[in-house]
Amino acid sequence: MYNIIYSKEVKYAIDNNLPIVALESTIISHGMPYPTNLEVAKKCEETVRNNGAIPATIAIINGDLVVGVDEEQLEYLATSKDILKVSRRDMAYVVANKLSGATTVAATMIIAKLAGIDVFATGGIGGVHRGVEETWDISADLEELAITDVCVVCAGAKAILDLPKTLEYLETKGVLVVGYNTNDLPAFFTRNSGIEVPIRINTPLEIAKVIKAKKDLKINNGILITNPIEEKYSFDKVEMDNAIQSALVEMNNLKITGKKVTPYLLSKINEITKGQSLESNKHLVYNNCKLAALISKELKKL
Ligand code: PSU
Ligand code: MN
C-alpha cells in the first residue's frame, strides 16, 4: 500500500474543511533553474496563503505521496540534479521502488484527487506538440484531464504546442476549457493566441458554481481554467514565436524526444530571451495561484 503524508498545515485544513490549493513539483525540478525555482515555489505557497487558502505542494519522496512538502524536501526538489520527472506512467514504479520524483500536472492531479483536493494551480499544462503527425507527442496531462476530477488553473498552453489540436483533443475528451475574463485562449507567455476559448467566465464564484454543477452531474473529468498572463509581463507574440521557432529547430537537431522535450524548450527559450521568459513565467504562476485560491474559497462556500 502507498502512504500519503500531509504537512501539518494541510492536515489542519483537511480536518477543518478549509480551502486547499495543490501545487506541482515538476515546475520546480525541471521547469526552472535554481535558485529561481526555489524562490518561485516558496512565493507560490505564500500567494495561496495570502489569498485565503492553504497550499499543498505535491511530490513523491522515498515512495511516499507527499501532500505539502516541507522546507528540506522543497530544497531537495529544487537542487537535486537527478530527480525523476514523474507522470502517470511512472508513478507505480517510483512508489514500488521507494524512489523520489517531481510530479507533473498529470501525476499531481492523481495525488490531489487521492487527497481530496479539488483545485490545483500550475504554470502551463502539457498538450499536443507541434509536429504530432511525426512524433505522436501528446502529453499525458490531457488524458489525465479526461479522467481525473480536479480543476486545473493554468496560463493556457505554451505556443511550443499545437494549440488548436490541444483544444480539439480536450473537446473530444469532454474537458471544459474556460477562459478567465477572456474570449481568447491565453498562450502562456502571451495573453492571446488568436484562438477562441470555448467558454468565458468572469468571476471565481461563477467558476466554482460550474465545478459544483459538474460534480452534481457526476461528470468525472477535469476542468481547465486558462488565466491570461498580466499585460505587463506578457510577451510580444512575434518575438515569442521567433524564440520558439529557433528553440524547436535546435531541439530537432539535437534529436531530443519524450519527457525531455518540455524542460529543454523552456530552458532554451529562456536562453534566447535572455531571461525574460523566466521572469514572465514566475509572474504568471503567481497569478494562477491567486485565482486558484479564490476559486477554492468559493467552492468551500457552496
Ligand atoms: N509547462 C511549463 N513548465 C513546466 C511544465 C509545463 O511551463 O514545468 C511541466 C508540467 O509539470 C507539465 C509537464 O505537466 O511539464 C508536461 O510534460 P510532458 O509534456 O512531458 O507531459
Ligand atoms: Mn511528451
PDB file of C-alpha atoms and ligand atoms in Angstrom:
ATOM      1  CA  MET A   1       0.000   0.000   0.000  1.00  0.00           C
ATOM      2  CA  TYR A   2       1.123   3.558  -0.524  1.00  0.00           C
ATOM      3  CA  ASN A   3       1.324   6.289   2.139  1.00  0.00           C
ATOM      4  CA  ILE A   4       0.040   9.815   1.873  1.00  0.00           C
ATOM      5  CA  ILE A   5       1.994  12.187   4.083  1.00  0.00           C
ATOM      6  CA  TYR A   6       0.328  15.515   4.803  1.00  0.00           C
ATOM      7  CA  SER A   7       2.050  18.614   6.113  1.00  0.00           C
ATOM      8  CA  LYS A   8       0.703  19.924   9.418  1.00  0.00           C
ATOM      9  CA  GLU A   9      -0.847  22.851   7.641  1.00  0.00           C
ATOM     10  CA  VAL A  10      -2.631  20.673   5.084  1.00  0.00           C
ATOM     11  CA  LYS A  11      -3.775  18.206   7.748  1.00  0.00           C
ATOM     12  CA  TYR A  12      -5.275  21.105   9.697  1.00  0.00           C
ATOM     13  CA  ALA A  13      -7.005  22.393   6.555  1.00  0.00           C
ATOM     14  CA  ILE A  14      -8.495  18.979   5.782  1.00  0.00           C
ATOM     15  CA  ASP A  15      -9.722  18.479   9.355  1.00  0.00           C
ATOM     16  CA  ASN A  16     -11.331  21.913   9.367  1.00  0.00           C
ATOM     17  CA  ASN A  17     -12.688  21.851   5.817  1.00  0.00           C
ATOM     18  CA  LEU A  18     -10.590  24.850   4.750  1.00  0.00           C
ATOM     19  CA  PRO A  19      -9.820  25.626   1.090  1.00  0.00           C
ATOM     20  CA  ILE A  20      -6.647  23.970  -0.231  1.00  0.00           C
ATOM     21  CA  VAL A  21      -4.733  24.537  -3.459  1.00  0.00           C
ATOM     22  CA  ALA A  22      -2.485  21.786  -4.835  1.00  0.00           C
ATOM     23  CA  LEU A  23       0.808  22.800  -6.476  1.00  0.00           C
ATOM     24  CA  GLU A  24       3.010  20.627  -8.700  1.00  0.00           C
ATOM     25  CA  SER A  25       6.737  19.978  -8.397  1.00  0.00           C
ATOM     26  CA  THR A  26       7.957  19.281 -11.946  1.00  0.00           C
ATOM     27  CA  ILE A  27       7.865  23.018 -12.487  1.00  0.00           C
ATOM     28  CA  ILE A  28      10.374  23.263  -9.587  1.00  0.00           C
ATOM     29  CA  SER A  29      12.711  20.421 -10.567  1.00  0.00           C
ATOM     30  CA  HIS A  30      12.502  20.585 -14.356  1.00  0.00           C
ATOM     31  CA  GLY A  31      10.727  23.799 -15.319  1.00  0.00           C
ATOM     32  CA  MET A  32      13.004  26.458 -13.852  1.00  0.00           C
ATOM     33  CA  PRO A  33      16.683  26.825 -12.928  1.00  0.00           C
ATOM     34  CA  TYR A  34      17.988  27.050  -9.358  1.00  0.00           C
ATOM     35  CA  PRO A  35      17.696  29.307  -7.370  1.00  0.00           C
ATOM     36  CA  THR A  36      14.706  30.891  -9.129  1.00  0.00           C
ATOM     37  CA  ASN A  37      12.788  27.611  -8.797  1.00  0.00           C
ATOM     38  CA  LEU A  38      13.072  27.653  -5.007  1.00  0.00           C
ATOM     39  CA  GLU A  39      12.116  31.307  -4.776  1.00  0.00           C
ATOM     40  CA  VAL A  40       9.077  30.689  -7.005  1.00  0.00           C
ATOM     41  CA  ALA A  41       7.971  27.563  -5.135  1.00  0.00           C
ATOM     42  CA  LYS A  42       8.004  29.476  -1.854  1.00  0.00           C
ATOM     43  CA  LYS A  43       6.292  32.515  -3.279  1.00  0.00           C
ATOM     44  CA  CYS A  44       3.572  30.321  -4.834  1.00  0.00           C
ATOM     45  CA  GLU A  45       2.773  28.909  -1.399  1.00  0.00           C
ATOM     46  CA  GLU A  46       2.803  32.424   0.065  1.00  0.00           C
ATOM     47  CA  THR A  47       0.470  33.703  -2.654  1.00  0.00           C
ATOM     48  CA  VAL A  48      -2.024  30.922  -1.946  1.00  0.00           C
ATOM     49  CA  ARG A  49      -1.934  31.768   1.787  1.00  0.00           C
ATOM     50  CA  ASN A  50      -2.281  35.496   1.148  1.00  0.00           C
ATOM     51  CA  ASN A  51      -5.428  34.769  -0.798  1.00  0.00           C
ATOM     52  CA  GLY A  52      -7.065  32.738   1.914  1.00  0.00           C
ATOM     53  CA  ALA A  53      -6.246  29.111   1.099  1.00  0.00           C
ATOM     54  CA  ILE A  54      -3.701  26.514   2.229  1.00  0.00           C
ATOM     55  CA  PRO A  55      -1.001  25.421  -0.251  1.00  0.00           C
ATOM     56  CA  ALA A  56      -0.133  21.757  -0.769  1.00  0.00           C
ATOM     57  CA  THR A  57       2.978  21.313  -2.886  1.00  0.00           C
ATOM     58  CA  ILE A  58       2.915  17.707  -4.071  1.00  0.00           C
ATOM     59  CA  ALA A  59       5.811  15.334  -4.814  1.00  0.00           C
ATOM     60  CA  ILE A  60       6.828  11.712  -4.250  1.00  0.00           C
ATOM     61  CA  ILE A  61       9.572  11.307  -1.646  1.00  0.00           C
ATOM     62  CA  ASN A  62      11.052   7.871  -0.968  1.00  0.00           C
ATOM     63  CA  GLY A  63       7.907   6.303  -2.370  1.00  0.00           C
ATOM     64  CA  ASP A  64       5.514   8.329  -0.202  1.00  0.00           C
ATOM     65  CA  LEU A  65       2.929  10.630  -1.748  1.00  0.00           C
ATOM     66  CA  VAL A  66       3.722  13.918  -0.034  1.00  0.00           C
ATOM     67  CA  VAL A  67       0.907  16.472   0.089  1.00  0.00           C
ATOM     68  CA  GLY A  68       2.559  19.619   1.395  1.00  0.00           C
ATOM     69  CA  VAL A  69       6.343  19.246   1.154  1.00  0.00           C
ATOM     70  CA  ASP A  70       8.483  20.633   3.974  1.00  0.00           C
ATOM     71  CA  GLU A  71      11.399  23.055   3.705  1.00  0.00           C
ATOM     72  CA  GLU A  72      14.017  20.336   3.347  1.00  0.00           C
ATOM     73  CA  GLN A  73      12.046  18.440   0.687  1.00  0.00           C
ATOM     74  CA  LEU A  74      11.498  21.655  -1.252  1.00  0.00           C
ATOM     75  CA  GLU A  75      15.225  22.360  -1.173  1.00  0.00           C
ATOM     76  CA  TYR A  76      15.877  18.821  -2.416  1.00  0.00           C
ATOM     77  CA  LEU A  77      13.358  19.172  -5.267  1.00  0.00           C
ATOM     78  CA  ALA A  78      14.945  22.480  -6.272  1.00  0.00           C
ATOM     79  CA  THR A  79      18.591  21.407  -6.162  1.00  0.00           C
ATOM     80  CA  SER A  80      18.875  17.681  -6.873  1.00  0.00           C
ATOM     81  CA  LYS A  81      20.247  17.092 -10.360  1.00  0.00           C
ATOM     82  CA  ASP A  82      18.836  13.636 -10.987  1.00  0.00           C
ATOM     83  CA  ILE A  83      15.317  13.963  -9.656  1.00  0.00           C
ATOM     84  CA  LEU A  84      12.825  11.981 -11.722  1.00  0.00           C
ATOM     85  CA  LYS A  85      10.055  13.630 -13.680  1.00  0.00           C
ATOM     86  CA  VAL A  86       7.039  11.576 -12.682  1.00  0.00           C
ATOM     87  CA  SER A  87       3.901  11.463 -14.785  1.00  0.00           C
ATOM     88  CA  ARG A  88       1.041   8.911 -14.563  1.00  0.00           C
ATOM     89  CA  ARG A  89       3.160   6.357 -16.426  1.00  0.00           C
ATOM     90  CA  ASP A  90       5.982   6.480 -13.879  1.00  0.00           C
ATOM     91  CA  MET A  91       4.061   6.633 -10.599  1.00  0.00           C
ATOM     92  CA  ALA A  92       3.669   2.949  -9.779  1.00  0.00           C
ATOM     93  CA  TYR A  93       7.324   2.239 -10.482  1.00  0.00           C
ATOM     94  CA  VAL A  94       8.503   5.152  -8.338  1.00  0.00           C
ATOM     95  CA  VAL A  95       6.221   4.202  -5.416  1.00  0.00           C
ATOM     96  CA  ALA A  96       7.040   0.477  -5.593  1.00  0.00           C
ATOM     97  CA  ASN A  97      10.767   1.188  -5.515  1.00  0.00           C
ATOM     98  CA  LYS A  98      10.532   3.937  -2.887  1.00  0.00           C
ATOM     99  CA  LEU A  99      12.087   6.483  -5.224  1.00  0.00           C
ATOM    100  CA  SER A 100      11.636  10.244  -5.244  1.00  0.00           C
ATOM    101  CA  GLY A 101      10.295  12.347  -8.038  1.00  0.00           C
ATOM    102  CA  ALA A 102       8.779  15.636  -9.055  1.00  0.00           C
ATOM    103  CA  THR A 103       5.187  15.271 -10.196  1.00  0.00           C
ATOM    104  CA  THR A 104       3.839  16.620 -13.482  1.00  0.00           C
ATOM    105  CA  VAL A 105       0.354  18.055 -13.860  1.00  0.00           C
ATOM    106  CA  ALA A 106      -0.975  14.544 -14.541  1.00  0.00           C
ATOM    107  CA  ALA A 107       0.657  12.912 -11.506  1.00  0.00           C
ATOM    108  CA  THR A 108      -0.159  15.878  -9.264  1.00  0.00           C
ATOM    109  CA  MET A 109      -3.830  15.615 -10.290  1.00  0.00           C
ATOM    110  CA  ILE A 110      -3.866  11.925  -9.345  1.00  0.00           C
ATOM    111  CA  ILE A 111      -2.406  12.650  -5.898  1.00  0.00           C
ATOM    112  CA  ALA A 112      -4.603  15.719  -5.340  1.00  0.00           C
ATOM    113  CA  LYS A 113      -7.639  13.573  -6.076  1.00  0.00           C
ATOM    114  CA  LEU A 114      -6.489  10.869  -3.622  1.00  0.00           C
ATOM    115  CA  ALA A 115      -6.060  13.611  -1.007  1.00  0.00           C
ATOM    116  CA  GLY A 116      -9.484  15.124  -1.715  1.00  0.00           C
ATOM    117  CA  ILE A 117      -8.143  18.421  -3.111  1.00  0.00           C
ATOM    118  CA  ASP A 118     -10.317  19.928  -5.834  1.00  0.00           C
ATOM    119  CA  VAL A 119      -8.254  22.870  -7.103  1.00  0.00           C
ATOM    120  CA  PHE A 120      -4.712  22.890  -8.455  1.00  0.00           C
ATOM    121  CA  ALA A 121      -2.560  25.764  -9.724  1.00  0.00           C
ATOM    122  CA  THR A 122       0.309  25.479 -12.182  1.00  0.00           C
ATOM    123  CA  GLY A 123       2.014  27.452 -14.935  1.00  0.00           C
ATOM    124  CA  GLY A 124       1.212  25.625 -18.128  1.00  0.00           C
ATOM    125  CA  ILE A 125      -0.083  22.172 -18.972  1.00  0.00           C
ATOM    126  CA  GLY A 126       1.429  19.793 -21.466  1.00  0.00           C
ATOM    127  CA  GLY A 127      -0.506  19.331 -24.699  1.00  0.00           C
ATOM    128  CA  VAL A 128      -0.362  18.186 -28.282  1.00  0.00           C
ATOM    129  CA  HIS A 129       3.083  19.077 -29.614  1.00  0.00           C
ATOM    130  CA  ARG A 130       3.746  20.707 -32.956  1.00  0.00           C
ATOM    131  CA  GLY A 131       4.685  18.013 -35.464  1.00  0.00           C
ATOM    132  CA  VAL A 132       2.496  15.454 -33.689  1.00  0.00           C
ATOM    133  CA  GLU A 133       1.901  13.733 -37.057  1.00  0.00           C
ATOM    134  CA  GLU A 134       5.522  12.628 -36.942  1.00  0.00           C
ATOM    135  CA  THR A 135       6.236  12.322 -33.217  1.00  0.00           C
ATOM    136  CA  TRP A 136       2.881  11.293 -31.675  1.00  0.00           C
ATOM    137  CA  ASP A 137       3.885  13.538 -28.778  1.00  0.00           C
ATOM    138  CA  ILE A 138       0.737  14.230 -26.760  1.00  0.00           C
ATOM    139  CA  SER A 139       1.200  14.988 -23.067  1.00  0.00           C
ATOM    140  CA  ALA A 140      -0.368  12.616 -20.544  1.00  0.00           C
ATOM    141  CA  ASP A 141      -1.718  15.793 -18.893  1.00  0.00           C
ATOM    142  CA  LEU A 142      -4.519  15.882 -21.465  1.00  0.00           C
ATOM    143  CA  GLU A 143      -5.561  12.294 -20.823  1.00  0.00           C
ATOM    144  CA  GLU A 144      -5.494  13.000 -17.086  1.00  0.00           C
ATOM    145  CA  LEU A 145      -7.841  15.944 -17.528  1.00  0.00           C
ATOM    146  CA  ALA A 146     -10.092  13.498 -19.350  1.00  0.00           C
ATOM    147  CA  ILE A 147     -10.384  11.127 -16.403  1.00  0.00           C
ATOM    148  CA  THR A 148      -9.480  12.877 -13.144  1.00  0.00           C
ATOM    149  CA  ASP A 149     -11.855  15.237 -11.426  1.00  0.00           C
ATOM    150  CA  VAL A 150      -9.652  18.180 -10.460  1.00  0.00           C
ATOM    151  CA  CYS A 151      -9.844  21.831 -11.511  1.00  0.00           C
ATOM    152  CA  VAL A 152      -6.515  22.905 -13.009  1.00  0.00           C
ATOM    153  CA  VAL A 153      -5.702  26.612 -13.217  1.00  0.00           C
ATOM    154  CA  CYS A 154      -3.039  27.456 -15.787  1.00  0.00           C
ATOM    155  CA  ALA A 155      -1.961  30.293 -18.099  1.00  0.00           C
ATOM    156  CA  GLY A 156      -3.105  28.416 -21.185  1.00  0.00           C
ATOM    157  CA  ALA A 157      -0.876  26.199 -23.228  1.00  0.00           C
ATOM    158  CA  LYS A 158       2.522  27.331 -24.394  1.00  0.00           C
ATOM    159  CA  ALA A 159       2.901  28.139 -28.037  1.00  0.00           C
ATOM    160  CA  ILE A 160       5.580  25.411 -28.198  1.00  0.00           C
ATOM    161  CA  LEU A 161       2.456  23.263 -28.518  1.00  0.00           C
ATOM    162  CA  ASP A 162      -0.086  22.956 -31.282  1.00  0.00           C
ATOM    163  CA  LEU A 163      -2.856  24.943 -29.618  1.00  0.00           C
ATOM    164  CA  PRO A 164      -5.749  24.153 -31.989  1.00  0.00           C
ATOM    165  CA  LYS A 165      -5.011  20.424 -31.753  1.00  0.00           C
ATOM    166  CA  THR A 166      -4.702  20.648 -27.971  1.00  0.00           C
ATOM    167  CA  LEU A 167      -8.162  22.240 -27.791  1.00  0.00           C
ATOM    168  CA  GLU A 168      -9.631  19.641 -30.165  1.00  0.00           C
ATOM    169  CA  TYR A 169      -8.207  16.846 -28.038  1.00  0.00           C
ATOM    170  CA  LEU A 170      -9.737  18.311 -24.885  1.00  0.00           C
ATOM    171  CA  GLU A 171     -13.064  18.768 -26.643  1.00  0.00           C
ATOM    172  CA  THR A 172     -13.096  15.119 -27.714  1.00  0.00           C
ATOM    173  CA  LYS A 173     -12.404  14.067 -24.138  1.00  0.00           C
ATOM    174  CA  GLY A 174     -15.173  16.270 -22.770  1.00  0.00           C
ATOM    175  CA  VAL A 175     -12.902  18.607 -20.835  1.00  0.00           C
ATOM    176  CA  LEU A 176     -14.343  22.064 -20.277  1.00  0.00           C
ATOM    177  CA  VAL A 177     -11.795  24.757 -21.075  1.00  0.00           C
ATOM    178  CA  VAL A 178     -12.651  28.096 -19.507  1.00  0.00           C
ATOM    179  CA  GLY A 179     -11.143  31.472 -20.351  1.00  0.00           C
ATOM    180  CA  TYR A 180     -10.996  33.560 -17.181  1.00  0.00           C
ATOM    181  CA  ASN A 181     -12.079  37.023 -18.173  1.00  0.00           C
ATOM    182  CA  THR A 182     -11.054  36.415 -21.758  1.00  0.00           C
ATOM    183  CA  ASN A 183     -12.542  35.245 -25.052  1.00  0.00           C
ATOM    184  CA  ASP A 184      -9.129  34.378 -26.426  1.00  0.00           C
ATOM    185  CA  LEU A 185      -7.184  31.293 -25.353  1.00  0.00           C
ATOM    186  CA  PRO A 186      -4.145  32.529 -23.403  1.00  0.00           C
ATOM    187  CA  ALA A 187      -0.821  31.208 -24.713  1.00  0.00           C
ATOM    188  CA  PHE A 188       1.273  31.190 -21.550  1.00  0.00           C
ATOM    189  CA  PHE A 189       3.942  33.823 -22.285  1.00  0.00           C
ATOM    190  CA  THR A 190       1.429  35.865 -24.261  1.00  0.00           C
ATOM    191  CA  ARG A 191      -2.088  36.933 -23.305  1.00  0.00           C
ATOM    192  CA  ASN A 192      -3.553  35.977 -26.630  1.00  0.00           C
ATOM    193  CA  SER A 193      -3.310  33.157 -29.122  1.00  0.00           C
ATOM    194  CA  GLY A 194      -5.910  34.336 -31.591  1.00  0.00           C
ATOM    195  CA  ILE A 195      -7.912  31.182 -30.843  1.00  0.00           C
ATOM    196  CA  GLU A 196     -11.353  31.494 -29.314  1.00  0.00           C
ATOM    197  CA  VAL A 197     -11.812  29.889 -25.925  1.00  0.00           C
ATOM    198  CA  PRO A 198     -14.858  27.580 -25.634  1.00  0.00           C
ATOM    199  CA  ILE A 199     -16.387  29.287 -22.576  1.00  0.00           C
ATOM    200  CA  ARG A 200     -15.652  32.588 -20.893  1.00  0.00           C
ATOM    201  CA  ILE A 201     -16.299  33.045 -17.153  1.00  0.00           C
ATOM    202  CA  ASN A 202     -15.568  36.292 -15.333  1.00  0.00           C
ATOM    203  CA  THR A 203     -15.519  35.516 -11.603  1.00  0.00           C
ATOM    204  CA  PRO A 204     -14.162  32.844  -9.221  1.00  0.00           C
ATOM    205  CA  LEU A 205     -17.686  32.356  -7.852  1.00  0.00           C
ATOM    206  CA  GLU A 206     -19.104  31.570 -11.299  1.00  0.00           C
ATOM    207  CA  ILE A 207     -16.260  29.119 -11.895  1.00  0.00           C
ATOM    208  CA  ALA A 208     -16.942  27.437  -8.544  1.00  0.00           C
ATOM    209  CA  LYS A 209     -20.615  27.056  -9.484  1.00  0.00           C
ATOM    210  CA  VAL A 210     -19.647  25.232 -12.674  1.00  0.00           C
ATOM    211  CA  ILE A 211     -17.327  22.895 -10.758  1.00  0.00           C
ATOM    212  CA  LYS A 212     -20.143  22.183  -8.321  1.00  0.00           C
ATOM    213  CA  ALA A 213     -22.649  21.519 -11.123  1.00  0.00           C
ATOM    214  CA  LYS A 214     -20.165  19.170 -12.773  1.00  0.00           C
ATOM    215  CA  LYS A 215     -19.821  17.228  -9.515  1.00  0.00           C
ATOM    216  CA  ASP A 216     -23.603  17.061  -9.097  1.00  0.00           C
ATOM    217  CA  LEU A 217     -23.930  15.749 -12.649  1.00  0.00           C
ATOM    218  CA  LYS A 218     -21.263  13.149 -11.880  1.00  0.00           C
ATOM    219  CA  ILE A 219     -19.207  14.296 -14.842  1.00  0.00           C
ATOM    220  CA  ASN A 220     -15.962  12.981 -13.502  1.00  0.00           C
ATOM    221  CA  ASN A 221     -13.318  14.590 -15.656  1.00  0.00           C
ATOM    222  CA  GLY A 222     -11.158  17.611 -15.034  1.00  0.00           C
ATOM    223  CA  ILE A 223     -11.831  21.225 -15.863  1.00  0.00           C
ATOM    224  CA  LEU A 224      -9.187  23.583 -17.188  1.00  0.00           C
ATOM    225  CA  ILE A 225      -9.182  27.266 -16.278  1.00  0.00           C
ATOM    226  CA  THR A 226      -6.963  29.374 -18.500  1.00  0.00           C
ATOM    227  CA  ASN A 227      -5.876  32.622 -16.884  1.00  0.00           C
ATOM    228  CA  PRO A 228      -4.069  35.127 -19.111  1.00  0.00           C
ATOM    229  CA  ILE A 229      -0.683  36.450 -18.005  1.00  0.00           C
ATOM    230  CA  GLU A 230      -0.881  40.054 -16.787  1.00  0.00           C
ATOM    231  CA  GLU A 231      -0.381  42.632 -19.513  1.00  0.00           C
ATOM    232  CA  LYS A 232       2.883  43.996 -18.067  1.00  0.00           C
ATOM    233  CA  TYR A 233       4.575  40.567 -18.182  1.00  0.00           C
ATOM    234  CA  SER A 234       3.105  39.469 -21.499  1.00  0.00           C
ATOM    235  CA  PHE A 235       5.500  38.888 -24.412  1.00  0.00           C
ATOM    236  CA  ASP A 236       5.218  40.317 -27.857  1.00  0.00           C
ATOM    237  CA  LYS A 237       3.680  37.473 -29.872  1.00  0.00           C
ATOM    238  CA  VAL A 238       6.064  37.785 -32.829  1.00  0.00           C
ATOM    239  CA  GLU A 239       9.123  37.895 -30.606  1.00  0.00           C
ATOM    240  CA  MET A 240       7.985  34.811 -28.724  1.00  0.00           C
ATOM    241  CA  ASP A 241       7.058  32.939 -31.918  1.00  0.00           C
ATOM    242  CA  ASN A 242      10.582  33.559 -33.206  1.00  0.00           C
ATOM    243  CA  ALA A 243      12.166  32.346 -29.980  1.00  0.00           C
ATOM    244  CA  ILE A 244      10.023  29.202 -30.060  1.00  0.00           C
ATOM    245  CA  GLN A 245      10.858  28.574 -33.690  1.00  0.00           C
ATOM    246  CA  SER A 246      14.618  28.737 -33.014  1.00  0.00           C
ATOM    247  CA  ALA A 247      14.288  26.520 -29.944  1.00  0.00           C
ATOM    248  CA  LEU A 248      12.342  23.912 -31.940  1.00  0.00           C
ATOM    249  CA  VAL A 249      14.949  23.849 -34.715  1.00  0.00           C
ATOM    250  CA  GLU A 250      17.725  23.362 -32.156  1.00  0.00           C
ATOM    251  CA  MET A 251      15.763  20.639 -30.389  1.00  0.00           C
ATOM    252  CA  ASN A 252      15.222  18.707 -33.613  1.00  0.00           C
ATOM    253  CA  ASN A 253      18.926  18.981 -34.444  1.00  0.00           C
ATOM    254  CA  LEU A 254      19.756  17.516 -31.038  1.00  0.00           C
ATOM    255  CA  LYS A 255      17.078  14.808 -31.537  1.00  0.00           C
ATOM    256  CA  ILE A 256      15.538  15.478 -28.132  1.00  0.00           C
ATOM    257  CA  THR A 257      12.333  13.486 -27.555  1.00  0.00           C
ATOM    258  CA  GLY A 258       9.975  12.171 -24.858  1.00  0.00           C
ATOM    259  CA  LYS A 259       9.883  13.652 -21.386  1.00  0.00           C
ATOM    260  CA  LYS A 260      12.936  15.851 -22.068  1.00  0.00           C
ATOM    261  CA  VAL A 261      11.095  17.947 -24.666  1.00  0.00           C
ATOM    262  CA  THR A 262       9.265  20.398 -22.390  1.00  0.00           C
ATOM    263  CA  PRO A 263      12.198  21.084 -19.996  1.00  0.00           C
ATOM    264  CA  TYR A 264      14.552  21.566 -22.956  1.00  0.00           C
ATOM    265  CA  LEU A 265      12.279  24.036 -24.736  1.00  0.00           C
ATOM    266  CA  LEU A 266      11.661  26.053 -21.572  1.00  0.00           C
ATOM    267  CA  SER A 267      15.337  26.471 -20.834  1.00  0.00           C
ATOM    268  CA  LYS A 268      16.244  27.180 -24.465  1.00  0.00           C
ATOM    269  CA  ILE A 269      13.568  29.864 -24.739  1.00  0.00           C
ATOM    270  CA  ASN A 270      14.869  31.384 -21.527  1.00  0.00           C
ATOM    271  CA  GLU A 271      18.346  31.496 -23.029  1.00  0.00           C
ATOM    272  CA  ILE A 272      17.133  33.048 -26.290  1.00  0.00           C
ATOM    273  CA  THR A 273      15.060  35.696 -24.485  1.00  0.00           C
ATOM    274  CA  LYS A 274      17.941  36.449 -22.083  1.00  0.00           C
ATOM    275  CA  GLY A 275      15.973  35.512 -19.000  1.00  0.00           C
ATOM    276  CA  GLN A 276      12.825  37.430 -19.942  1.00  0.00           C
ATOM    277  CA  SER A 277      10.701  34.314 -20.387  1.00  0.00           C
ATOM    278  CA  LEU A 278      11.606  33.067 -16.913  1.00  0.00           C
ATOM    279  CA  GLU A 279      10.575  36.416 -15.478  1.00  0.00           C
ATOM    280  CA  SER A 280       7.187  36.130 -17.210  1.00  0.00           C
ATOM    281  CA  ASN A 281       6.877  32.506 -16.146  1.00  0.00           C
ATOM    282  CA  LYS A 282       7.296  33.470 -12.491  1.00  0.00           C
ATOM    283  CA  HIS A 283       4.566  36.066 -12.550  1.00  0.00           C
ATOM    284  CA  LEU A 284       2.037  34.029 -14.476  1.00  0.00           C
ATOM    285  CA  VAL A 285       2.345  31.233 -11.921  1.00  0.00           C
ATOM    286  CA  TYR A 286       1.698  33.629  -9.021  1.00  0.00           C
ATOM    287  CA  ASN A 287      -1.314  34.947 -10.884  1.00  0.00           C
ATOM    288  CA  ASN A 288      -2.642  31.392 -11.202  1.00  0.00           C
ATOM    289  CA  CYS A 289      -2.012  30.642  -7.522  1.00  0.00           C
ATOM    290  CA  LYS A 290      -4.109  33.636  -6.616  1.00  0.00           C
ATOM    291  CA  LEU A 291      -7.013  32.672  -8.868  1.00  0.00           C
ATOM    292  CA  ALA A 292      -6.900  29.044  -7.684  1.00  0.00           C
ATOM    293  CA  ALA A 293      -7.089  30.203  -4.051  1.00  0.00           C
ATOM    294  CA  LEU A 294     -10.105  32.381  -4.813  1.00  0.00           C
ATOM    295  CA  ILE A 295     -11.868  29.540  -6.653  1.00  0.00           C
ATOM    296  CA  SER A 296     -11.198  27.059  -3.843  1.00  0.00           C
ATOM    297  CA  LYS A 297     -12.577  29.531  -1.314  1.00  0.00           C
ATOM    298  CA  GLU A 298     -15.795  29.994  -3.287  1.00  0.00           C
ATOM    299  CA  LEU A 299     -16.102  26.252  -3.742  1.00  0.00           C
ATOM    300  CA  LYS A 300     -15.996  25.673   0.007  1.00  0.00           C
ATOM    301  CA  LYS A 301     -18.847  28.134   0.495  1.00  0.00           C
ATOM    302  CA  LEU A 302     -21.187  26.420  -1.977  1.00  0.00           C
TER     303      LEU A 302
HETATM  304  N1  PSU B   1       4.902  23.795 -18.733  1.00  0.00           N
HETATM  305  C1  PSU B   1       5.696  24.707 -18.133  1.00  0.00           C
HETATM  306  N2  PSU B   1       6.524  24.333 -17.157  1.00  0.00           N
HETATM  307  C2  PSU B   1       6.589  23.050 -16.733  1.00  0.00           C
HETATM  308  C3  PSU B   1       5.716  22.088 -17.347  1.00  0.00           C
HETATM  309  C4  PSU B   1       4.899  22.504 -18.337  1.00  0.00           C
HETATM  310  O1  PSU B   1       5.676  25.861 -18.492  1.00  0.00           O
HETATM  311  O2  PSU B   1       7.370  22.748 -15.834  1.00  0.00           O
HETATM  312  C5  PSU B   1       5.739  20.684 -16.854  1.00  0.00           C
HETATM  313  C6  PSU B   1       4.435  20.365 -16.114  1.00  0.00           C
HETATM  314  O3  PSU B   1       4.740  19.601 -14.967  1.00  0.00           O
HETATM  315  C7  PSU B   1       3.672  19.519 -17.106  1.00  0.00           C
HETATM  316  C8  PSU B   1       4.794  18.811 -17.799  1.00  0.00           C
HETATM  317  O4  PSU B   1       2.764  18.628 -16.510  1.00  0.00           O
HETATM  318  O5  PSU B   1       5.804  19.787 -17.943  1.00  0.00           O
HETATM  319  C9  PSU B   1       4.390  18.252 -19.142  1.00  0.00           C
HETATM  320  O6  PSU B   1       5.407  17.421 -19.597  1.00  0.00           O
HETATM  321  P1  PSU B   1       5.130  16.463 -20.836  1.00  0.00           P
HETATM  322  O7  PSU B   1       4.887  17.379 -21.996  1.00  0.00           O
HETATM  323  O8  PSU B   1       6.377  15.653 -20.937  1.00  0.00           O
HETATM  324  O9  PSU B   1       3.915  15.642 -20.487  1.00  0.00           O
HETATM  325 MN    MN B   2       5.576  14.336 -24.403  1.00  0.00          MN
END
